[in-house]
mmCIF file of C-alpha atoms and ligand atoms in Angstrom:
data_model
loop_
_atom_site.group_PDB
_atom_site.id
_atom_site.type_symbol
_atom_site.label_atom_id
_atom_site.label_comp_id
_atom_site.label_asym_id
_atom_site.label_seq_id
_atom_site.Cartn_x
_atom_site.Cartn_y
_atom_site.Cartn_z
ATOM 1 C CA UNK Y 100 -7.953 2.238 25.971
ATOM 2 C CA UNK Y 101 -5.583 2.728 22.810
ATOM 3 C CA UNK Y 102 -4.938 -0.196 21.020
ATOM 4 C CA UNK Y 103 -1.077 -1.435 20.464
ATOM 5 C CA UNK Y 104 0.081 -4.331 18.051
ATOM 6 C CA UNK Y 105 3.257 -6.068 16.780
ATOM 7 C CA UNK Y 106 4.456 -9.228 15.363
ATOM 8 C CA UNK Y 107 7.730 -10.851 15.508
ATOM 9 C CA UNK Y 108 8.553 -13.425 12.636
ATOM 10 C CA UNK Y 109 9.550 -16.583 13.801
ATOM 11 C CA UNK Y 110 13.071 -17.077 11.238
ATOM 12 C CA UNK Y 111 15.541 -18.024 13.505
ATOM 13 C CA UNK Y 112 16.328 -17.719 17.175
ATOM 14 C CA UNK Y 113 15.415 -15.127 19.446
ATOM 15 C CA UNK Y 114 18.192 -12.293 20.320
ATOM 16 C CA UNK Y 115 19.363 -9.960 23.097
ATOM 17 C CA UNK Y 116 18.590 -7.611 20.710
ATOM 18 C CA UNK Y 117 15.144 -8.470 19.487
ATOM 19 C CA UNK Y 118 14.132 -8.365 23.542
ATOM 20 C CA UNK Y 119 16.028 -4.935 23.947
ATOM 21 C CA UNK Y 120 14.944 -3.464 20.372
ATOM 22 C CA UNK Y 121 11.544 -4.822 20.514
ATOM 23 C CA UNK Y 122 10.068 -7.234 23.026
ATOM 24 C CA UNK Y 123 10.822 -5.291 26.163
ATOM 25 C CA UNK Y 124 8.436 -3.082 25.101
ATOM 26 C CA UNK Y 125 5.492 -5.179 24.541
ATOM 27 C CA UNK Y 126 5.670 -5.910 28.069
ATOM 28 C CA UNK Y 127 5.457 -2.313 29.189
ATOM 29 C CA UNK Y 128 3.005 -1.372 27.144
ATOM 30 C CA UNK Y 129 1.266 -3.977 28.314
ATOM 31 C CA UNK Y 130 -0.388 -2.117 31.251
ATOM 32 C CA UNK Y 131 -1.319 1.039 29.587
ATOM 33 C CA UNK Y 132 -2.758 -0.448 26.043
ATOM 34 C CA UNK Y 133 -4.832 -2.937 25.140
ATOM 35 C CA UNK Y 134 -2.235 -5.209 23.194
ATOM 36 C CA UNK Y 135 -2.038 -7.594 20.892
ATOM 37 C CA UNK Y 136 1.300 -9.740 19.763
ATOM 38 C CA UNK Y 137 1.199 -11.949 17.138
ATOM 39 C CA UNK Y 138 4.205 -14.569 16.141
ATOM 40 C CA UNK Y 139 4.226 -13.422 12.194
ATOM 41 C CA UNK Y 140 4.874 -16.836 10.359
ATOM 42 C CA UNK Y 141 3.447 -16.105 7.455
ATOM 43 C CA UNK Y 142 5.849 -13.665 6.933
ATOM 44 C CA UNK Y 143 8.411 -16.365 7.898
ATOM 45 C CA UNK Y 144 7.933 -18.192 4.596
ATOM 46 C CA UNK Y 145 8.728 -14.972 2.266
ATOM 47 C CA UNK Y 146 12.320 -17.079 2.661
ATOM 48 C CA UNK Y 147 12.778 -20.610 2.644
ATOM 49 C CA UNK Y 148 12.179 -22.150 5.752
ATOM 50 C CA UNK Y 149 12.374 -26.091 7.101
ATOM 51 C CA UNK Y 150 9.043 -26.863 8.463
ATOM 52 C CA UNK Y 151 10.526 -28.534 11.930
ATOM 53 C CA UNK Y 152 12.445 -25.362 12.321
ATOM 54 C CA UNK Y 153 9.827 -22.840 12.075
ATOM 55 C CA UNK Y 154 7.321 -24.673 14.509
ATOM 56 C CA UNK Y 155 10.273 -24.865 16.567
ATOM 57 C CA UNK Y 156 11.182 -21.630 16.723
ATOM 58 C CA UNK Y 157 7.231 -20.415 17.100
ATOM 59 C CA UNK Y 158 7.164 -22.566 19.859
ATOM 60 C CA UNK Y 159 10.138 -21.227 21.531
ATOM 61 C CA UNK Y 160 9.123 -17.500 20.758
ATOM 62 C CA UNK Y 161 5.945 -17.988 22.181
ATOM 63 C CA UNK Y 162 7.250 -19.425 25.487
ATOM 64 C CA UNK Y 163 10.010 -17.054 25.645
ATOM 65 C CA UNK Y 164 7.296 -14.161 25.664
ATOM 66 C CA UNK Y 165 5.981 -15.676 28.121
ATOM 67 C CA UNK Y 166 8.833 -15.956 30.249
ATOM 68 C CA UNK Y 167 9.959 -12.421 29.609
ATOM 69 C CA UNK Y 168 6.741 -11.361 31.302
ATOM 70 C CA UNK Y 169 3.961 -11.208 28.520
ATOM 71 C CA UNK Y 170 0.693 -11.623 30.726
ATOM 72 C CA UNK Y 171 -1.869 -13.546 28.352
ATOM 73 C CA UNK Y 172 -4.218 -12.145 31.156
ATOM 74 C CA UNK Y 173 -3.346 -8.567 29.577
ATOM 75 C CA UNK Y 174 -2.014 -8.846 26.031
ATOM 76 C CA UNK Y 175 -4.190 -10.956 23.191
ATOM 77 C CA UNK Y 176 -1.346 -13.732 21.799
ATOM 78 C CA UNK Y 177 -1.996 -15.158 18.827
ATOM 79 C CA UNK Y 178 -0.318 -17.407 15.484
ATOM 80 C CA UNK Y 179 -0.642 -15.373 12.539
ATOM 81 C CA UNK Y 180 -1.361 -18.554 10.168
ATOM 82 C CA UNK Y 181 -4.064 -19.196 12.499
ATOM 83 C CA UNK Y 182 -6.398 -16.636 11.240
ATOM 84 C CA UNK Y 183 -7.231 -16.674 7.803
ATOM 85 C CA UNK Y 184 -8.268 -12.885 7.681
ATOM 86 C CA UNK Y 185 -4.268 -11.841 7.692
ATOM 87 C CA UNK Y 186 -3.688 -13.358 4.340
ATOM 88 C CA UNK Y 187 -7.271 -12.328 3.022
ATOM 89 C CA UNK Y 188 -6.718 -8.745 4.092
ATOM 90 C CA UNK Y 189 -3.444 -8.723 2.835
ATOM 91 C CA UNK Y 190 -4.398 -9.821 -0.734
ATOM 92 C CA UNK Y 191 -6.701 -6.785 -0.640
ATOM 93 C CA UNK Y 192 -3.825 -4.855 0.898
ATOM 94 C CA UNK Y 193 -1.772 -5.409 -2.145
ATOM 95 C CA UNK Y 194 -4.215 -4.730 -4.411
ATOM 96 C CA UNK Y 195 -3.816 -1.077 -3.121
ATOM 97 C CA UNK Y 196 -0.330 -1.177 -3.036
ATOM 98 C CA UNK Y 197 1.580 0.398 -6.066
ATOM 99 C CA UNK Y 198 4.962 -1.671 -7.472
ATOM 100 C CA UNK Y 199 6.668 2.013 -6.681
ATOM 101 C CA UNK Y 200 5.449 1.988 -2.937
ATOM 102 C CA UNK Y 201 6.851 -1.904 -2.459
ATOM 103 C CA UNK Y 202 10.074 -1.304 -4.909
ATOM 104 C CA UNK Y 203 10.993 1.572 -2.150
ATOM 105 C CA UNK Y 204 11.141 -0.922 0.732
ATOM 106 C CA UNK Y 205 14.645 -1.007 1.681
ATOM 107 C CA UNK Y 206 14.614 -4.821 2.790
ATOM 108 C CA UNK Y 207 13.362 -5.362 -0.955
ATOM 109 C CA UNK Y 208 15.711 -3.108 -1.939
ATOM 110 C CA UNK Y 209 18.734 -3.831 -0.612
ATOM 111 C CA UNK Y 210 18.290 -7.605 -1.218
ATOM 112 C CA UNK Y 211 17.623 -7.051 -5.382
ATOM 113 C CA UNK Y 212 20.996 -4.888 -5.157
ATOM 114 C CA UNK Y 213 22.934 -7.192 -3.636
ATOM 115 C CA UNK Y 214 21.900 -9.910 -6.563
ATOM 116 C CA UNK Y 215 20.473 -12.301 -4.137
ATOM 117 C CA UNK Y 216 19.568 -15.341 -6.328
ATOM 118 C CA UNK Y 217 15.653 -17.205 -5.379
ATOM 119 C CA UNK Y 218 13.565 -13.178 -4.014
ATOM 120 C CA UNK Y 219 10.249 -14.675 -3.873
ATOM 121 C CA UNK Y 220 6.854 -12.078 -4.869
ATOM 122 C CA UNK Y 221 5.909 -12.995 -1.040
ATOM 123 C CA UNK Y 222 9.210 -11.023 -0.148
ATOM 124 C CA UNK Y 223 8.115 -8.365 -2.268
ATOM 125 C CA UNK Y 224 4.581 -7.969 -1.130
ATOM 126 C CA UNK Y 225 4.582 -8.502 2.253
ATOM 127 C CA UNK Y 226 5.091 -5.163 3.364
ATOM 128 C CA UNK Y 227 1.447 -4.909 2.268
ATOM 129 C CA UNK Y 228 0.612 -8.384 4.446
ATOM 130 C CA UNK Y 229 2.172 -6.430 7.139
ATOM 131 C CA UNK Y 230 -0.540 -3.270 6.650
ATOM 132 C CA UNK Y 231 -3.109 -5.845 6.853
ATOM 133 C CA UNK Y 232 -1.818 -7.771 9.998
ATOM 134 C CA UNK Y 233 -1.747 -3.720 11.508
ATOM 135 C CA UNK Y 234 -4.797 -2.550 10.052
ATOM 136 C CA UNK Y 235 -6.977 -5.195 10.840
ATOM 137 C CA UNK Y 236 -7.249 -4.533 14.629
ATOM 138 C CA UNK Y 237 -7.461 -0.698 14.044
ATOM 139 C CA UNK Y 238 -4.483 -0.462 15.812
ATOM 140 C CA UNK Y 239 -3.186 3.068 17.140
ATOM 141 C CA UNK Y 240 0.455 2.301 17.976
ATOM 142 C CA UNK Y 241 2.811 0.132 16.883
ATOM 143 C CA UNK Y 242 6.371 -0.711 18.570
ATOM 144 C CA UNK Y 243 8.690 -1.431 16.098
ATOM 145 C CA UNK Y 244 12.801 -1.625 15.589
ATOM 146 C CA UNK Y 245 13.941 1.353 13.325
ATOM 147 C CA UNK Y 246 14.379 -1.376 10.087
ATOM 148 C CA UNK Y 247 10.305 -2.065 10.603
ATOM 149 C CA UNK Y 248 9.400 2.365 10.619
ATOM 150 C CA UNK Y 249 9.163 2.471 7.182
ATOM 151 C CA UNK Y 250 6.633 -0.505 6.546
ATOM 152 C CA UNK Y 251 4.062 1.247 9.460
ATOM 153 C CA UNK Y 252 4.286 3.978 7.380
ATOM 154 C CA UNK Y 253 3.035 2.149 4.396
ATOM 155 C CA UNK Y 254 0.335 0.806 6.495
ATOM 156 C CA UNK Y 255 -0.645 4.710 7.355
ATOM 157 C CA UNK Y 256 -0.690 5.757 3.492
ATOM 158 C CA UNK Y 257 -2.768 1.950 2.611
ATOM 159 C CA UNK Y 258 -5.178 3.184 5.610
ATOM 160 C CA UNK Y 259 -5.430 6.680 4.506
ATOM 161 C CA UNK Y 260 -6.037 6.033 0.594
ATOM 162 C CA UNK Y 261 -8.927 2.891 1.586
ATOM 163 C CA UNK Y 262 -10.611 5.659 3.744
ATOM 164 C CA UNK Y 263 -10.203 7.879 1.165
ATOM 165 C CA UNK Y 264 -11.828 5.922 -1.264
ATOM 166 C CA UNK Y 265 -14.502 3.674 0.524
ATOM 167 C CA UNK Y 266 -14.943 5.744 3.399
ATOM 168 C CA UNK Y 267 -13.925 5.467 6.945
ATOM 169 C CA UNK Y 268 -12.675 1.354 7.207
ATOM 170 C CA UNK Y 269 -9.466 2.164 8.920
ATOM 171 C CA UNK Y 270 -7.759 3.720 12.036
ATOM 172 C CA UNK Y 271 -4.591 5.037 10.364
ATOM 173 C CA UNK Y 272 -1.511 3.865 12.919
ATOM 174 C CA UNK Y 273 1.762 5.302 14.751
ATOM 175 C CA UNK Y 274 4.834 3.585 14.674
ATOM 176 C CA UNK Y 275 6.830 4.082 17.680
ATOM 177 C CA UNK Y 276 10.503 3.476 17.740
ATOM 178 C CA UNK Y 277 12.526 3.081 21.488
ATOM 179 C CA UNK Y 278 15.413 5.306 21.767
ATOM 180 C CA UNK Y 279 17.613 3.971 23.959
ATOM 181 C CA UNK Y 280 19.075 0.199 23.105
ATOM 182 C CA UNK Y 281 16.921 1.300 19.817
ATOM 183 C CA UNK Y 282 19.440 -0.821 18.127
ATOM 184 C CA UNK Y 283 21.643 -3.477 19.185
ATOM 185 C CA UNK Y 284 24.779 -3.853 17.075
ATOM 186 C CA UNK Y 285 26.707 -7.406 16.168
ATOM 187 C CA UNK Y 286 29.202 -8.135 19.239
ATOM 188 C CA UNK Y 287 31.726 -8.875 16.552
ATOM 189 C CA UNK Y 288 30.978 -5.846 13.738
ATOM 190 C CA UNK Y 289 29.748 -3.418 15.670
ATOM 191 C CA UNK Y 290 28.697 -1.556 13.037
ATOM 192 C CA UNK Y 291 26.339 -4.258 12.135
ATOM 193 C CA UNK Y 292 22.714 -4.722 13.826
ATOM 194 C CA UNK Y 293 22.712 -8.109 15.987
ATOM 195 C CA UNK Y 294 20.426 -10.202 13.713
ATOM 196 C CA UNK Y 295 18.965 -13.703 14.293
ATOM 197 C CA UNK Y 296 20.067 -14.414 11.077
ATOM 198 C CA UNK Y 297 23.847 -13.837 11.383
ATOM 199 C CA UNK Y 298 25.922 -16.661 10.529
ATOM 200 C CA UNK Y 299 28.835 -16.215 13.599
ATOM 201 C CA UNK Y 300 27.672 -17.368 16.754
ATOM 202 C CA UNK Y 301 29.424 -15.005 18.465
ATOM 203 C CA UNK Y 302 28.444 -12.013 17.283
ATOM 204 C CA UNK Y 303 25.004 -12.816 18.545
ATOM 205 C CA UNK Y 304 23.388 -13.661 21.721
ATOM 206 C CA UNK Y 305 20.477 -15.569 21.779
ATOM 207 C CA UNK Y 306 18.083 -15.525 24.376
ATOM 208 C CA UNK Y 307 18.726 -19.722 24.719
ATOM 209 C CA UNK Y 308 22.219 -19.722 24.971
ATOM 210 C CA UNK Y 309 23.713 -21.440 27.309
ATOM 211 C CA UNK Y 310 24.406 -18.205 29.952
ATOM 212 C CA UNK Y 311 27.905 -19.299 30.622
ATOM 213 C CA UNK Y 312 28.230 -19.157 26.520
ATOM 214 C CA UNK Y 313 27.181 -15.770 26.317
ATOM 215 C CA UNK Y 314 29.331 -14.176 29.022
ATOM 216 C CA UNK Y 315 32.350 -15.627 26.815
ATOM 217 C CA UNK Y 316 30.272 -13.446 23.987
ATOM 218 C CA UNK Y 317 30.343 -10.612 25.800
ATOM 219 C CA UNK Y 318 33.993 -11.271 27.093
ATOM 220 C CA UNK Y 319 35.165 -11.211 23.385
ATOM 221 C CA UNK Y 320 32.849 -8.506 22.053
ATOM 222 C CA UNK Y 321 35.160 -6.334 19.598
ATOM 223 C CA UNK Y 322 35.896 -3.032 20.629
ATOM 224 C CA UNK Y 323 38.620 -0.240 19.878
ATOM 225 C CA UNK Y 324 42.238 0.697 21.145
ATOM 226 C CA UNK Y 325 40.565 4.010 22.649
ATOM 227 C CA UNK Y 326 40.435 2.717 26.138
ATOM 228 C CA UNK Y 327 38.448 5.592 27.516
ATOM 229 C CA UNK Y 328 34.790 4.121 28.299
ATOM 230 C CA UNK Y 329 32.745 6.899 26.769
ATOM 231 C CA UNK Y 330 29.048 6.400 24.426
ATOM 232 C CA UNK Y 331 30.380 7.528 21.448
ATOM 233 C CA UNK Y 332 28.378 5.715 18.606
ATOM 234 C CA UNK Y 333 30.857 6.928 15.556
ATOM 235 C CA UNK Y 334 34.097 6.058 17.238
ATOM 236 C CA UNK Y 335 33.349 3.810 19.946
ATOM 237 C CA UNK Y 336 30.427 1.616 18.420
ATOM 238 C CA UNK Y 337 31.745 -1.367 20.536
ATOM 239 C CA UNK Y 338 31.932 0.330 23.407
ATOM 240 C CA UNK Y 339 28.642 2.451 23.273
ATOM 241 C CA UNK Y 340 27.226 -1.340 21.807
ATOM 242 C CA UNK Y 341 27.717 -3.144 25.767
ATOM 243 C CA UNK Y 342 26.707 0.280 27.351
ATOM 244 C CA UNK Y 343 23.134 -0.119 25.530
ATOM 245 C CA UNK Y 344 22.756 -3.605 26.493
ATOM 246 C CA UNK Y 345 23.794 -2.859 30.129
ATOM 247 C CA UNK Y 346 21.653 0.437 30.388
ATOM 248 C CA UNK Y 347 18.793 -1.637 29.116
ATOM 249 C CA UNK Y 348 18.957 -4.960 31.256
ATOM 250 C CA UNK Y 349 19.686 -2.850 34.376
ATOM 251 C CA UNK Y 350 17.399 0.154 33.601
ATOM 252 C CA UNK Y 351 20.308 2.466 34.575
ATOM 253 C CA UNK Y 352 20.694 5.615 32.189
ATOM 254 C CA UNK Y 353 23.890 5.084 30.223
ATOM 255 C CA UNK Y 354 25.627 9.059 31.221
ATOM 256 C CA UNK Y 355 25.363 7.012 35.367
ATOM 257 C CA UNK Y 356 27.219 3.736 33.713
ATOM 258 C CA UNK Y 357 30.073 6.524 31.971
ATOM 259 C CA UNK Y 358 30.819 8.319 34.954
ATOM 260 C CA UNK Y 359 30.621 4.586 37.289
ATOM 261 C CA UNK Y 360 33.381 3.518 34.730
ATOM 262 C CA UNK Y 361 35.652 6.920 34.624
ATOM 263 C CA UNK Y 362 39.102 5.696 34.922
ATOM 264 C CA UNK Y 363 38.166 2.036 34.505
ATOM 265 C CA UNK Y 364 39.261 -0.066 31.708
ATOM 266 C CA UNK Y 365 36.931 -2.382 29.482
ATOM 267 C CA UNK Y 366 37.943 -5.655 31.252
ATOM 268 C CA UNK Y 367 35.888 -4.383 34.111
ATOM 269 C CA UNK Y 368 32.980 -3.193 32.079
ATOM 270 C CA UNK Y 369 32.744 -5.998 30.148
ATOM 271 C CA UNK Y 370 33.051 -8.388 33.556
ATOM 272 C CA UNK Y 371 29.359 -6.247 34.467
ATOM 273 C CA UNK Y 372 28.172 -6.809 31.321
ATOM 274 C CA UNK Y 373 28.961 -10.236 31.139
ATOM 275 C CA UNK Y 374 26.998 -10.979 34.665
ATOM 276 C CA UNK Y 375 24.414 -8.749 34.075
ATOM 277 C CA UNK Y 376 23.178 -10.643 30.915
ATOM 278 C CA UNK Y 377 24.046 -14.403 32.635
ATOM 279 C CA UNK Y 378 21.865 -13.507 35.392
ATOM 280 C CA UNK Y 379 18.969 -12.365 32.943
ATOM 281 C CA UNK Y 380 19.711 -15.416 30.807
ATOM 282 C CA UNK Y 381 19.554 -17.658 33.858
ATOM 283 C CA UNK Y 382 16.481 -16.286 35.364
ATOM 284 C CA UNK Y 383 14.986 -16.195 31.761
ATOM 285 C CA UNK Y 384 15.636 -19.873 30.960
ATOM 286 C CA UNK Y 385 14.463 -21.189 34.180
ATOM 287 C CA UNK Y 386 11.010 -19.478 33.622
ATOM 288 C CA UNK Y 387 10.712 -20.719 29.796
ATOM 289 C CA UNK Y 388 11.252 -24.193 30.659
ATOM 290 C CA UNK Y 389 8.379 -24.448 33.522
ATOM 291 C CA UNK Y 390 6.469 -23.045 30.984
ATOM 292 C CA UNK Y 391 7.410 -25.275 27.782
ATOM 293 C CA UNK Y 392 6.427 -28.193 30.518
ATOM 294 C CA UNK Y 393 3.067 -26.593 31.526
ATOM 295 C CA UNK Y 394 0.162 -26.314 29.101
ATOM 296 C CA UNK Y 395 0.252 -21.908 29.889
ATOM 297 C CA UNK Y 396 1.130 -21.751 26.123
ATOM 298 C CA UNK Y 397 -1.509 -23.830 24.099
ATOM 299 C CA UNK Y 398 -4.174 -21.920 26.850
ATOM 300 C CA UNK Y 399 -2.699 -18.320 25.779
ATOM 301 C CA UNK Y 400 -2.959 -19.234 22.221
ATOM 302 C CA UNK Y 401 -6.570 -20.280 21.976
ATOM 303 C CA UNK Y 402 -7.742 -17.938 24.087
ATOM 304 C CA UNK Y 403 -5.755 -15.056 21.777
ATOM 305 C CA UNK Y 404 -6.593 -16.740 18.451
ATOM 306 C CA UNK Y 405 -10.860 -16.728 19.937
ATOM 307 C CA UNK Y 406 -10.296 -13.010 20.492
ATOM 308 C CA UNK Y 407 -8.417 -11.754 17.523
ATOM 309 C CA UNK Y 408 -10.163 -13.981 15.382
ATOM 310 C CA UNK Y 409 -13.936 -12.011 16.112
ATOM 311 C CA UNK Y 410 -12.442 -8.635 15.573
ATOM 312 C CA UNK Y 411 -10.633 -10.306 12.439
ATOM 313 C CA UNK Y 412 -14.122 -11.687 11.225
ATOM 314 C CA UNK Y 413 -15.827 -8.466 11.693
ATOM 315 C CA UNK Y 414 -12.903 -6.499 9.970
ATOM 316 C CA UNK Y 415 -12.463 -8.251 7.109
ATOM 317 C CA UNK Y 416 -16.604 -8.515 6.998
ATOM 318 C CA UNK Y 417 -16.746 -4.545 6.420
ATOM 319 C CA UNK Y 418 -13.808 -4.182 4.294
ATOM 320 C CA UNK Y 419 -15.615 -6.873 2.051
ATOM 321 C CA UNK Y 420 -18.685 -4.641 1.831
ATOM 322 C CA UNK Y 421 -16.652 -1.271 1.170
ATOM 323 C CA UNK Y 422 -15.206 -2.858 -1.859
ATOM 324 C CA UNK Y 423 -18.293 -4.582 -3.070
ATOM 325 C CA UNK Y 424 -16.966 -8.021 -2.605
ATOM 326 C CA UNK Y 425 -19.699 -8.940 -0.627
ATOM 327 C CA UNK Y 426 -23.130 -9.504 -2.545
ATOM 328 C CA UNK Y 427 -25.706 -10.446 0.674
ATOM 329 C CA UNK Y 428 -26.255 -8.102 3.176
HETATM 330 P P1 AMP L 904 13.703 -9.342 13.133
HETATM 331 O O1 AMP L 904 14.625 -10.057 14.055
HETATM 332 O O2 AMP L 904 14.446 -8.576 12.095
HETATM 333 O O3 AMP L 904 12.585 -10.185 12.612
HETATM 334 O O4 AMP L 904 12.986 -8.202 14.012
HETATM 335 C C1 AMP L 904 12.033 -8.444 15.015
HETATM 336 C C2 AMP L 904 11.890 -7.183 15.850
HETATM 337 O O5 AMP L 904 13.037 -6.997 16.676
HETATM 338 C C3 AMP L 904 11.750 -5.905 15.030
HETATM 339 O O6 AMP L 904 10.951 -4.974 15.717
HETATM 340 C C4 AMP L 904 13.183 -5.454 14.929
HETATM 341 O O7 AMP L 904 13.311 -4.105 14.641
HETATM 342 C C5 AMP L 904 13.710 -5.800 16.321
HETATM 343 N N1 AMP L 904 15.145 -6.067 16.278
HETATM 344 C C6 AMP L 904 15.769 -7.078 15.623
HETATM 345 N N2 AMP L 904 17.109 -7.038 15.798
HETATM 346 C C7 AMP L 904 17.343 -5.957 16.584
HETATM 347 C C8 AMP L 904 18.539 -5.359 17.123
HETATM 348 N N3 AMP L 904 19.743 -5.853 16.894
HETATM 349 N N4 AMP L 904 18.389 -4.269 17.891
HETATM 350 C C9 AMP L 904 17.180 -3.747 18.132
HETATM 351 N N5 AMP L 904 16.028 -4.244 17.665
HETATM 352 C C10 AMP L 904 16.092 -5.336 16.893
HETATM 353 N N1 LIG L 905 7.744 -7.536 9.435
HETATM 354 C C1 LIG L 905 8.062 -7.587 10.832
HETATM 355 C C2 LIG L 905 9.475 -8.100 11.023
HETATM 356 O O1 LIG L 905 10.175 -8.357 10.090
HETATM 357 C C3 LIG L 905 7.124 -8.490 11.595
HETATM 358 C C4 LIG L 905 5.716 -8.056 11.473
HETATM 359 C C5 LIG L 905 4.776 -8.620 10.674
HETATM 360 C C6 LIG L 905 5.090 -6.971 12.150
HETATM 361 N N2 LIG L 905 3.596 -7.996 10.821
HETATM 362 C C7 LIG L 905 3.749 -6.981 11.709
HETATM 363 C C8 LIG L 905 5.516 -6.046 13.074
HETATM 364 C C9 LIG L 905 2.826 -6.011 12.147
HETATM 365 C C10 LIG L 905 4.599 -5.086 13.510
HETATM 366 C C11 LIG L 905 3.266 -5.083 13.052
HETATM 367 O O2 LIG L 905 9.899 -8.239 12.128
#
């Protein structure tokens, strides 16, 4: 069976569009791969975090992946922080990174443009932390939202130049990006990605709103004075925006919702929409909390940090010995 990986860092509040873009996935692939999901909080502290908030929000992550259908039966669970490997590998990782290769990263990137005052070196190198969390379980594929391609592809060039120099250590990965509901855009600048990070409510909807809340979301999404209900990302982006997230939730193909909708105005569209995501909110939230009031999550977790951990051990064992960091045999 191919292996599968990805980590989700736990900085604020999951979204709709982290499940759509991201998490939906996991539990797909779930059946065909042998998969492992990690809640990345070392990556969480390349910013400044409050403690109480980030176990919070690890906590409610790990729950809500477990409500959304993530079968610890199936897919190896695990808290990045718990496994010292992640950090060791990605020291190493670094060390074969070149200040070009991380100066090239857009999130970097954009960030030093825009003048942001406090960048931490942790922000800087952790696209190589990320090769490390990726190449330690010789992962084959790995589902990731389009902002996250370009960091698997640094992990493929960090595998390719250790195996060219020490021999064959890694298995050099895919990234693979969804098409559909690929992005989710802000409900309120549709041009803008939803992000957990936003700082208007209601341009985002978490997946612990309150489901009345985020029908009123979707009732005030910001669309255009068109009025035709057509996907047309340039024109329409609000539009095309609620006729990802429907397509998605429902698993109907968005050219079915267009022609449902000829001759319909957006009131009624966004009425569907609306439901559609307070019935998955509903169902969603009822699930979480039997499970944040069961002891499912601190089971998955020890059980996934037992299993990664071995294949961490033995990983970071060999890479040790390739680079002659290692003096017994
Ligand atoms: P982030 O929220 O940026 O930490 O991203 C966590 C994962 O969710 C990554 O795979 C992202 O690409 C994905 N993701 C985050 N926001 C969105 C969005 N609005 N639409 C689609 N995917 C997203
Ligand atoms: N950097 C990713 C993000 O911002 C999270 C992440 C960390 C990740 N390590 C990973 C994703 C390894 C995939 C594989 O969301």
């Amino acid at each position: 069976m191919k292996r599968m990986l990805s980590g989700v860092k736990p900085t604020g509040r999951l979204t709709l569009g982290n499940y759509i873009g991201a998490i939906r996935q996991f539990i797909q692939y779930q059946d065909e791969y042998e998969m492992f999901i990690f809640i990345a909080n070392m990556h969480a502290i390349t910013i400044p975090c409050d403690p109480k908030q980030l176990r919070q929000n690890s906590k409610d992550m790990i729950a809500l992946y477990l409500a959304l259908g993530l079968d610890p039966e199936k897919t190896t669970l695990f808290l990045q922080s718990d496994l010292p490997q992640h950090t060791e590998l990605g020291w190493i990782m670094t060390c074969h990174s070149y200040m070009g290769e991380l100066q090239r990263m857009t999130q970097y990137k954009d960030k030093t443009a825009k003048g942001e005052a406090g960048i931490t070196a942790g922000l800087f190198t952790y696209p190589a932390l990320m090769a490390a969390d990726i190449l330690m379980y010789d992962a084959d594929y790995v589902p990731v939202g389009v902002d996250q391609k370009q960091h698997v592809e640094l992990a493929r060039d960090l595998a390719e130049r250790f195996n060219h120099r020490y021999g064959d250590t890694f298995v050099v990965p895919e990234p693979i990006v969804q098409k559909v509901g690929a992005k989710i855009m802000s409900l309120q600048n549709p041009t803008k990605k939803m992000s957990k990070s936003e700082d208007n409510p209601k341009a985002t909807i978490d997946l612990l709103d309150e489901p009345n809340v985020a029908r009123k979301k979707i009732m005030s999404a910001v669309t255009d004075s068109l009025g035709v209900i057509r996907y047309d990302v340039e024109n329409q982006p609000g539009i095309a925006n609620l006729l990802t997230i429907l397509s998605a939730l429902n698993n109907e193909a968005i050219e079915g919702i267009v022609k449902r909708y000829e001759g319909k105005g957006y009131g009624e569209l966004k009425k569907e929409v609306g439901q559609t995501v307070f019935d998955f909110l509903s169902d969603l939230q009822e699930k979480y909390r039997a499970i944040i009031a069961s002891s499912i999550m601190d089971d998955a977790l020890r059980e996934g940090s037992e299993k990664a951990g071995k294949i961490a051990y033995k990983k970071v064992a060999k890479v040790k010995r390739k680079l002659g960091l290692s003096v017994v045999k």
